[in-house]
Amino acid sequence: MDFSKDELAKFCSYYKPEKVEKNTILLKEGKICNFEGYVLEGCFKIFYKDEDVREHILYFTIEDRWVLDIGSFVLGTPSQLNIQALENSVILTIDRATKERLYVEMPKVEKFFRIVNQKSLAANQLRMISMLHKNADKRYLDFLERYPTLSQ
């Protein structure tokens, strides 16, 4: 989707830049995710802890991707997830009320996010299929291919 320079500037004006230090917990389970973040620099892991307090990483979010617990953000419910910065990072953040105002003032943006969310759902389905049908070695090779800088 193409945005004019003016539209892009207006769109970006709704977001606030935020520096996040390495190891910072951006979201802790039990808290409501009151932000949506776009990663300009850095990397985050999204994980949950089971009843034995073992950490299970769901996925990583790298530059040029979104970081949030979408369910908690949209529904306003406590998160089951944790989000932690793996390195010093810079993100652009927006809260839910501001995002809703953005949708009203720039309807084109709502269509943009619908497309982003559809692509994200499709990617999550493929990831679930991968978890069910690929062995650990193959999933690790896929991980290295998708996140080459994380394996260093």
Coordinates of N, CA and C in Angstrom, one line a residue:
M1 N 0.8 -1.2 0.0 CA 0.0 0.0 0.0 C 0.9 1.2 0.0
D2 N 0.6 2.2 -0.9 CA 1.4 3.4 -1.0 C 0.8 4.5 -0.2
F3 N 1.7 5.2 0.5 CA 1.3 6.4 1.2 C 2.1 7.6 0.6
S4 N 1.5 8.7 0.5 CA 2.2 9.9 0.1 C 3.1 10.4 1.2
K5 N 4.1 11.3 0.9 CA 5.0 11.8 2.0 C 4.2 12.4 3.1
D6 N 3.1 13.2 2.8 CA 2.3 13.8 3.8 C 1.6 12.8 4.6
E7 N 1.0 11.8 4.0 CA 0.3 10.7 4.7 C 1.2 10.0 5.6
L8 N 2.4 9.7 5.1 CA 3.4 8.9 5.9 C 3.8 9.8 7.2
A9 N 4.0 11.1 6.9 CA 4.4 11.9 8.1 C 3.3 12.0 9.1
K10 N 2.1 12.1 8.6 CA 0.9 12.2 9.6 C 0.8 10.9 10.3
F11 N 0.9 9.7 9.6 CA 0.9 8.4 10.2 C 1.9 8.3 11.3
C12 N 3.2 8.6 11.0 CA 4.3 8.5 11.9 C 4.1 9.4 13.1
S13 N 3.4 10.5 13.0 CA 3.2 11.5 14.1 C 2.4 10.9 15.2
Y14 N 1.7 9.8 15.0 CA 0.9 9.2 16.0 C 1.7 8.3 16.9
Y15 N 2.9 8.0 16.4 CA 3.8 7.0 17.2 C 4.9 7.8 17.9
K16 N 5.2 7.2 19.1 CA 6.3 7.8 19.9 C 7.5 7.0 19.9
P17 N 8.7 7.5 19.7 CA 9.9 6.7 19.7 C 10.3 6.4 21.2
E18 N 10.8 5.2 21.4 CA 11.1 4.7 22.7 C 12.4 3.9 22.6
K19 N 13.4 4.3 23.5 CA 14.6 3.5 23.6 C 14.4 2.4 24.6
V20 N 14.8 1.2 24.3 CA 14.6 0.0 25.2 C 15.9 -0.6 25.5
E21 N 16.4 -0.7 26.7 CA 17.7 -1.2 27.0 C 17.6 -2.8 27.0
K22 N 18.7 -3.4 26.6 CA 18.9 -4.8 26.6 C 18.4 -5.4 27.9
N23 N 17.7 -6.5 27.8 CA 17.1 -7.3 28.9 C 15.9 -6.6 29.6
T24 N 15.4 -5.5 29.1 CA 14.2 -4.9 29.7 C 13.0 -5.7 29.3
I25 N 12.2 -5.9 30.3 CA 10.9 -6.6 30.1 C 9.9 -5.6 29.7
L26 N 9.5 -5.6 28.4 CA 8.6 -4.6 27.9 C 7.1 -5.0 28.3
L27 N 6.8 -6.2 28.4 CA 5.5 -6.7 28.9 C 5.7 -7.9 29.7
K28 N 5.0 -7.9 30.9 CA 5.1 -9.0 31.8 C 3.8 -9.7 31.9
E29 N 3.8 -11.1 31.9 CA 2.5 -11.8 32.0 C 1.7 -11.3 33.1
G30 N 0.4 -11.2 32.9 CA -0.5 -10.7 33.9 C -0.9 -9.2 33.8
K31 N 0.0 -8.5 33.0 CA -0.3 -7.1 32.7 C -1.0 -7.0 31.4
I32 N -1.7 -5.9 31.2 CA -2.4 -5.6 30.0 C -1.4 -5.0 29.0
C33 N -1.3 -5.5 27.8 CA -0.5 -4.9 26.8 C -1.1 -3.6 26.3
N34 N -0.6 -2.4 26.7 CA -1.2 -1.2 26.4 C -0.5 -0.4 25.3
F35 N 0.3 -1.2 24.5 CA 1.1 -0.6 23.4 C 1.2 -1.5 22.3
E36 N 1.4 -0.9 21.1 CA 1.8 -1.7 19.9 C 3.1 -1.0 19.5
G37 N 4.1 -1.8 19.3 CA 5.4 -1.3 18.9 C 5.9 -1.7 17.6
Y38 N 6.6 -0.9 16.9 CA 7.2 -1.2 15.6 C 8.7 -1.1 15.9
V39 N 9.4 -2.1 15.6 CA 10.9 -2.2 15.9 C 11.7 -1.5 14.8
L40 N 12.3 -0.4 15.2 CA 13.3 0.3 14.3 C 14.7 -0.3 14.4
E41 N 15.1 -0.7 15.6 CA 16.4 -1.3 15.8 C 16.2 -2.3 17.0
G42 N 16.9 -3.4 16.8 CA 16.9 -4.3 17.9 C 16.2 -5.6 17.7
C43 N 16.0 -6.4 18.8 CA 15.4 -7.7 18.7 C 14.7 -8.0 20.1
F44 N 13.5 -8.6 20.0 CA 12.8 -9.0 21.2 C 12.4 -10.4 21.1
K45 N 12.3 -11.1 22.3 CA 11.7 -12.4 22.3 C 10.4 -12.3 23.0
I46 N 9.5 -13.1 22.5 CA 8.1 -13.2 23.0 C 8.0 -14.6 23.6
F47 N 7.7 -14.7 24.9 CA 7.7 -16.0 25.5 C 6.7 -16.1 26.6
Y48 N 6.5 -17.3 27.1 CA 5.6 -17.6 28.3 C 6.4 -18.5 29.2
K49 N 5.9 -18.5 30.4 CA 6.5 -19.5 31.4 C 5.4 -20.5 31.8
D50 N 5.8 -21.7 31.8 CA 4.8 -22.8 32.2 C 4.7 -22.8 33.7
E51 N 3.9 -23.8 34.2 CA 3.7 -23.9 35.6 C 4.9 -24.3 36.4
D52 N 5.9 -24.8 35.7 CA 7.2 -25.1 36.3 C 8.2 -24.0 36.1
V53 N 7.7 -22.9 35.7 CA 8.5 -21.7 35.4 C 9.6 -21.9 34.4
R54 N 9.3 -22.8 33.5 CA 10.2 -23.0 32.3 C 9.8 -22.0 31.2
E55 N 10.8 -21.4 30.6 CA 10.5 -20.4 29.6 C 10.4 -21.1 28.2
H56 N 9.3 -20.7 27.5 CA 9.0 -21.2 26.2 C 8.9 -20.0 25.2
I57 N 9.9 -20.0 24.3 CA 9.9 -18.9 23.4 C 9.0 -19.2 22.2
L58 N 8.0 -18.2 22.0 CA 7.1 -18.4 20.9 C 7.7 -17.9 19.6
Y59 N 8.3 -16.7 19.7 CA 9.0 -16.2 18.5 C 9.8 -15.0 18.8
F60 N 10.6 -14.5 17.8 CA 11.4 -13.4 18.0 C 10.8 -12.3 17.1
T61 N 11.0 -11.0 17.5 CA 10.6 -9.9 16.6 C 11.8 -9.1 16.4
I62 N 12.1 -8.9 15.1 CA 13.3 -8.1 14.7 C 12.9 -6.8 14.0
E63 N 13.9 -6.1 13.6 CA 13.7 -4.8 12.9 C 12.7 -4.9 11.8
D64 N 11.9 -3.9 11.6 CA 10.9 -3.8 10.6 C 9.7 -4.7 10.8
R65 N 9.5 -5.1 12.1 CA 8.4 -5.9 12.5 C 7.7 -5.3 13.7
W66 N 6.5 -5.9 14.0 CA 5.7 -5.4 15.1 C 6.0 -6.2 16.4
V67 N 5.9 -5.5 17.6 CA 6.1 -6.2 18.8 C 4.9 -5.8 19.8
L68 N 4.2 -6.9 20.2 CA 3.0 -6.7 21.1 C 2.4 -8.0 21.4
D69 N 1.5 -8.1 22.3 CA 0.6 -9.2 22.5 C -0.7 -8.7 21.9
I70 N -1.0 -9.1 20.7 CA -2.2 -8.6 20.0 C -3.5 -8.9 20.7
G71 N -3.6 -10.1 21.3 CA -4.9 -10.4 22.0 C -5.1 -9.5 23.2
S72 N -4.1 -9.3 24.0 CA -4.1 -8.4 25.2 C -4.4 -6.9 24.7
F73 N -3.7 -6.5 23.7 CA -3.8 -5.1 23.2 C -5.2 -4.8 22.7
V74 N -5.8 -5.7 21.9 CA -7.1 -5.5 21.3 C -8.2 -5.7 22.3
L75 N -8.1 -6.8 23.1 CA -9.2 -7.1 24.0 C -9.1 -6.4 25.4
G76 N -7.9 -5.9 25.7 CA -7.7 -5.3 27.0 C -7.7 -6.3 28.1
T77 N -7.2 -7.5 27.8 CA -7.1 -8.6 28.8 C -5.7 -8.8 29.3
P78 N -5.5 -9.3 30.5 CA -4.1 -9.6 30.9 C -3.4 -10.5 30.0
S79 N -2.2 -10.2 29.8 CA -1.3 -11.0 28.9 C -0.9 -12.3 29.5
Q80 N -0.7 -13.3 28.7 CA -0.1 -14.6 29.2 C 1.4 -14.6 28.8
L81 N 1.8 -13.5 28.1 CA 3.1 -13.5 27.5 C 4.0 -12.5 28.1
N82 N 5.3 -12.7 27.9 CA 6.4 -11.7 28.3 C 7.1 -11.3 27.0
I83 N 7.5 -10.0 27.0 CA 8.3 -9.5 25.9 C 9.5 -8.9 26.5
Q84 N 10.7 -9.4 26.0 CA 12.0 -8.9 26.5 C 12.9 -8.5 25.4
A85 N 13.6 -7.4 25.6 CA 14.6 -6.9 24.6 C 15.8 -7.7 24.8
L86 N 16.3 -8.3 23.6 CA 17.5 -9.1 23.6 C 18.8 -8.2 23.4
E87 N 18.5 -7.0 23.0 CA 19.6 -6.0 22.8 C 19.1 -4.6 22.9
N88 N 19.9 -3.6 23.0 CA 19.4 -2.3 23.0 C 18.6 -2.0 21.8
S89 N 17.4 -1.5 21.9 CA 16.5 -1.4 20.8 C 15.8 0.0 20.8
V90 N 15.2 0.3 19.6 CA 14.4 1.5 19.5 C 13.1 1.0 18.8
I91 N 12.0 1.4 19.4 CA 10.7 1.1 18.9 C 9.9 2.4 18.8
L92 N 8.9 2.3 17.9 CA 7.8 3.3 17.8 C 6.6 2.7 18.5
T93 N 6.0 3.5 19.4 CA 4.8 2.9 20.1 C 3.6 3.8 20.0
I94 N 2.5 3.1 20.1 CA 1.2 3.7 20.0 C 0.2 3.0 21.0
D95 N -0.6 3.8 21.7 CA -1.6 3.1 22.6 C -2.9 2.8 21.8
R96 N -3.8 2.1 22.4 CA -5.0 1.6 21.7 C -5.9 2.8 21.3
A97 N -6.1 3.7 22.2 CA -7.0 4.9 22.0 C -6.5 5.7 20.8
T98 N -5.2 5.9 20.8 CA -4.5 6.7 19.8 C -4.6 6.0 18.4
K99 N -4.5 4.7 18.5 CA -4.6 3.9 17.2 C -6.0 4.0 16.7
E100 N -7.0 3.9 17.5 CA -8.4 4.0 17.1 C -8.6 5.4 16.5
R101 N -8.1 6.4 17.1 CA -8.2 7.8 16.5 C -7.5 7.9 15.1
L102 N -6.3 7.2 15.0 CA -5.6 7.2 13.8 C -6.5 6.5 12.7
Y103 N -7.2 5.4 13.0 CA -8.0 4.8 12.0 C -9.1 5.7 11.6
V104 N -9.7 6.5 12.5 CA -10.8 7.4 12.1 C -10.3 8.5 11.2
E105 N -9.1 9.0 11.6 CA -8.6 10.2 10.9 C -7.9 9.8 9.6
M106 N -7.5 8.5 9.5 CA -6.8 8.1 8.2 C -7.3 6.7 7.9
P107 N -8.5 6.5 7.3 CA -9.1 5.2 7.0 C -8.1 4.3 6.2
K108 N -7.3 4.9 5.4 CA -6.3 4.1 4.6 C -5.4 3.2 5.5
V109 N -5.1 3.8 6.7 CA -4.3 3.1 7.7 C -5.0 1.8 8.2
E110 N -6.3 1.9 8.4 CA -7.0 0.7 8.9 C -6.9 -0.4 7.8
K111 N -7.0 -0.1 6.6 CA -6.9 -1.1 5.5 C -5.4 -1.7 5.5
F112 N -4.4 -0.8 5.7 CA -3.1 -1.2 5.8 C -2.9 -2.3 6.9
F113 N -3.4 -2.0 8.1 CA -3.3 -2.9 9.2 C -4.1 -4.2 9.0
R114 N -5.2 -4.1 8.3 CA -5.9 -5.3 8.0 C -5.0 -6.3 7.2
I115 N -4.4 -5.7 6.2 CA -3.5 -6.5 5.4 C -2.3 -7.1 6.2
V116 N -1.7 -6.2 7.0 CA -0.6 -6.7 7.9 C -1.1 -7.8 8.8
N117 N -2.3 -7.7 9.4 CA -2.8 -8.7 10.3 C -3.1 -10.0 9.5
Q118 N -3.6 -9.9 8.3 CA -3.9 -11.1 7.5 C -2.6 -11.9 7.2
K119 N -1.6 -11.1 6.9 CA -0.3 -11.8 6.6 C 0.3 -12.4 7.8
S120 N 0.1 -11.8 9.0 CA 0.6 -12.3 10.2 C -0.1 -13.6 10.6
L121 N -1.4 -13.6 10.4 CA -2.2 -14.8 10.6 C -1.7 -16.0 9.7
A122 N -1.5 -15.7 8.5 CA -1.1 -16.7 7.5 C 0.3 -17.2 8.0
A123 N 1.2 -16.4 8.4 CA 2.5 -16.8 8.8 C 2.4 -17.6 10.1
N124 N 1.5 -17.3 11.0 CA 1.4 -18.1 12.2 C 0.8 -19.5 11.9
Q125 N -0.1 -19.6 10.9 CA -0.6 -20.9 10.6 C 0.6 -21.8 10.0
L126 N 1.4 -21.2 9.2 CA 2.5 -21.9 8.6 C 3.5 -22.4 9.7
R127 N 3.7 -21.5 10.7 CA 4.6 -21.8 11.8 C 4.0 -23.0 12.7
M128 N 2.7 -23.0 12.9 CA 2.0 -24.1 13.6 C 2.2 -25.4 12.9
I129 N 2.0 -25.3 11.6 CA 2.1 -26.5 10.7 C 3.6 -27.0 10.8
S130 N 4.5 -26.1 10.8 CA 5.9 -26.5 10.9 C 6.2 -27.2 12.2
M131 N 5.6 -26.7 13.3 CA 5.8 -27.3 14.6 C 5.3 -28.7 14.7
L132 N 4.2 -28.9 14.0 CA 3.6 -30.2 14.0 C 4.3 -31.3 13.1
H133 N 4.9 -30.8 12.0 CA 5.3 -31.7 11.0 C 6.9 -31.7 10.7
K134 N 7.6 -30.8 11.3 CA 9.0 -30.8 11.1 C 9.7 -31.2 12.4
N135 N 10.8 -31.9 12.3 CA 11.6 -32.3 13.5 C 12.4 -31.1 14.0
A136 N 13.0 -31.2 15.1 CA 13.7 -30.1 15.8 C 14.9 -29.6 14.9
D137 N 15.6 -30.5 14.2 CA 16.7 -30.1 13.4 C 16.3 -29.2 12.2
K138 N 15.2 -29.6 11.6 CA 14.7 -28.9 10.5 C 14.2 -27.5 10.9
R139 N 13.5 -27.5 12.1 CA 13.0 -26.2 12.6 C 14.2 -25.3 12.9
Y140 N 15.2 -25.8 13.5 CA 16.4 -25.0 13.8 C 17.0 -24.5 12.5
L141 N 17.1 -25.2 11.5 CA 17.7 -24.7 10.2 C 16.8 -23.6 9.6
D142 N 15.5 -23.8 9.7 CA 14.5 -22.8 9.3 C 14.8 -21.5 10.1
F143 N 15.0 -21.7 11.4 CA 15.2 -20.5 12.3 C 16.5 -19.8 11.9
L144 N 17.6 -20.5 11.6 CA 18.8 -19.9 11.2 C 18.7 -19.1 9.9
E145 N 17.8 -19.7 9.0 CA 17.6 -19.0 7.7 C 16.8 -17.7 7.9
R146 N 15.8 -17.8 8.8 CA 14.9 -16.6 9.0 C 15.6 -15.5 9.9
Y147 N 16.4 -15.9 10.9 CA 17.0 -15.0 11.8 C 18.6 -15.2 11.8
P148 N 19.2 -14.9 10.7 CA 20.7 -15.2 10.6 C 21.5 -14.5 11.6
T149 N 21.1 -13.3 12.0 CA 21.9 -12.5 13.0 C 21.7 -13.0 14.4
L150 N 20.7 -13.7 14.7 CA 20.5 -14.2 16.1 C 21.3 -15.4 16.4
S151 N 21.9 -16.1 15.5 CA 22.6 -17.3 15.7 C 24.1 -17.0 16.0
Q152 N 24.5 -15.7 15.9 CA 25.9 -15.4 16.0 C 26.3 -15.3 17.4

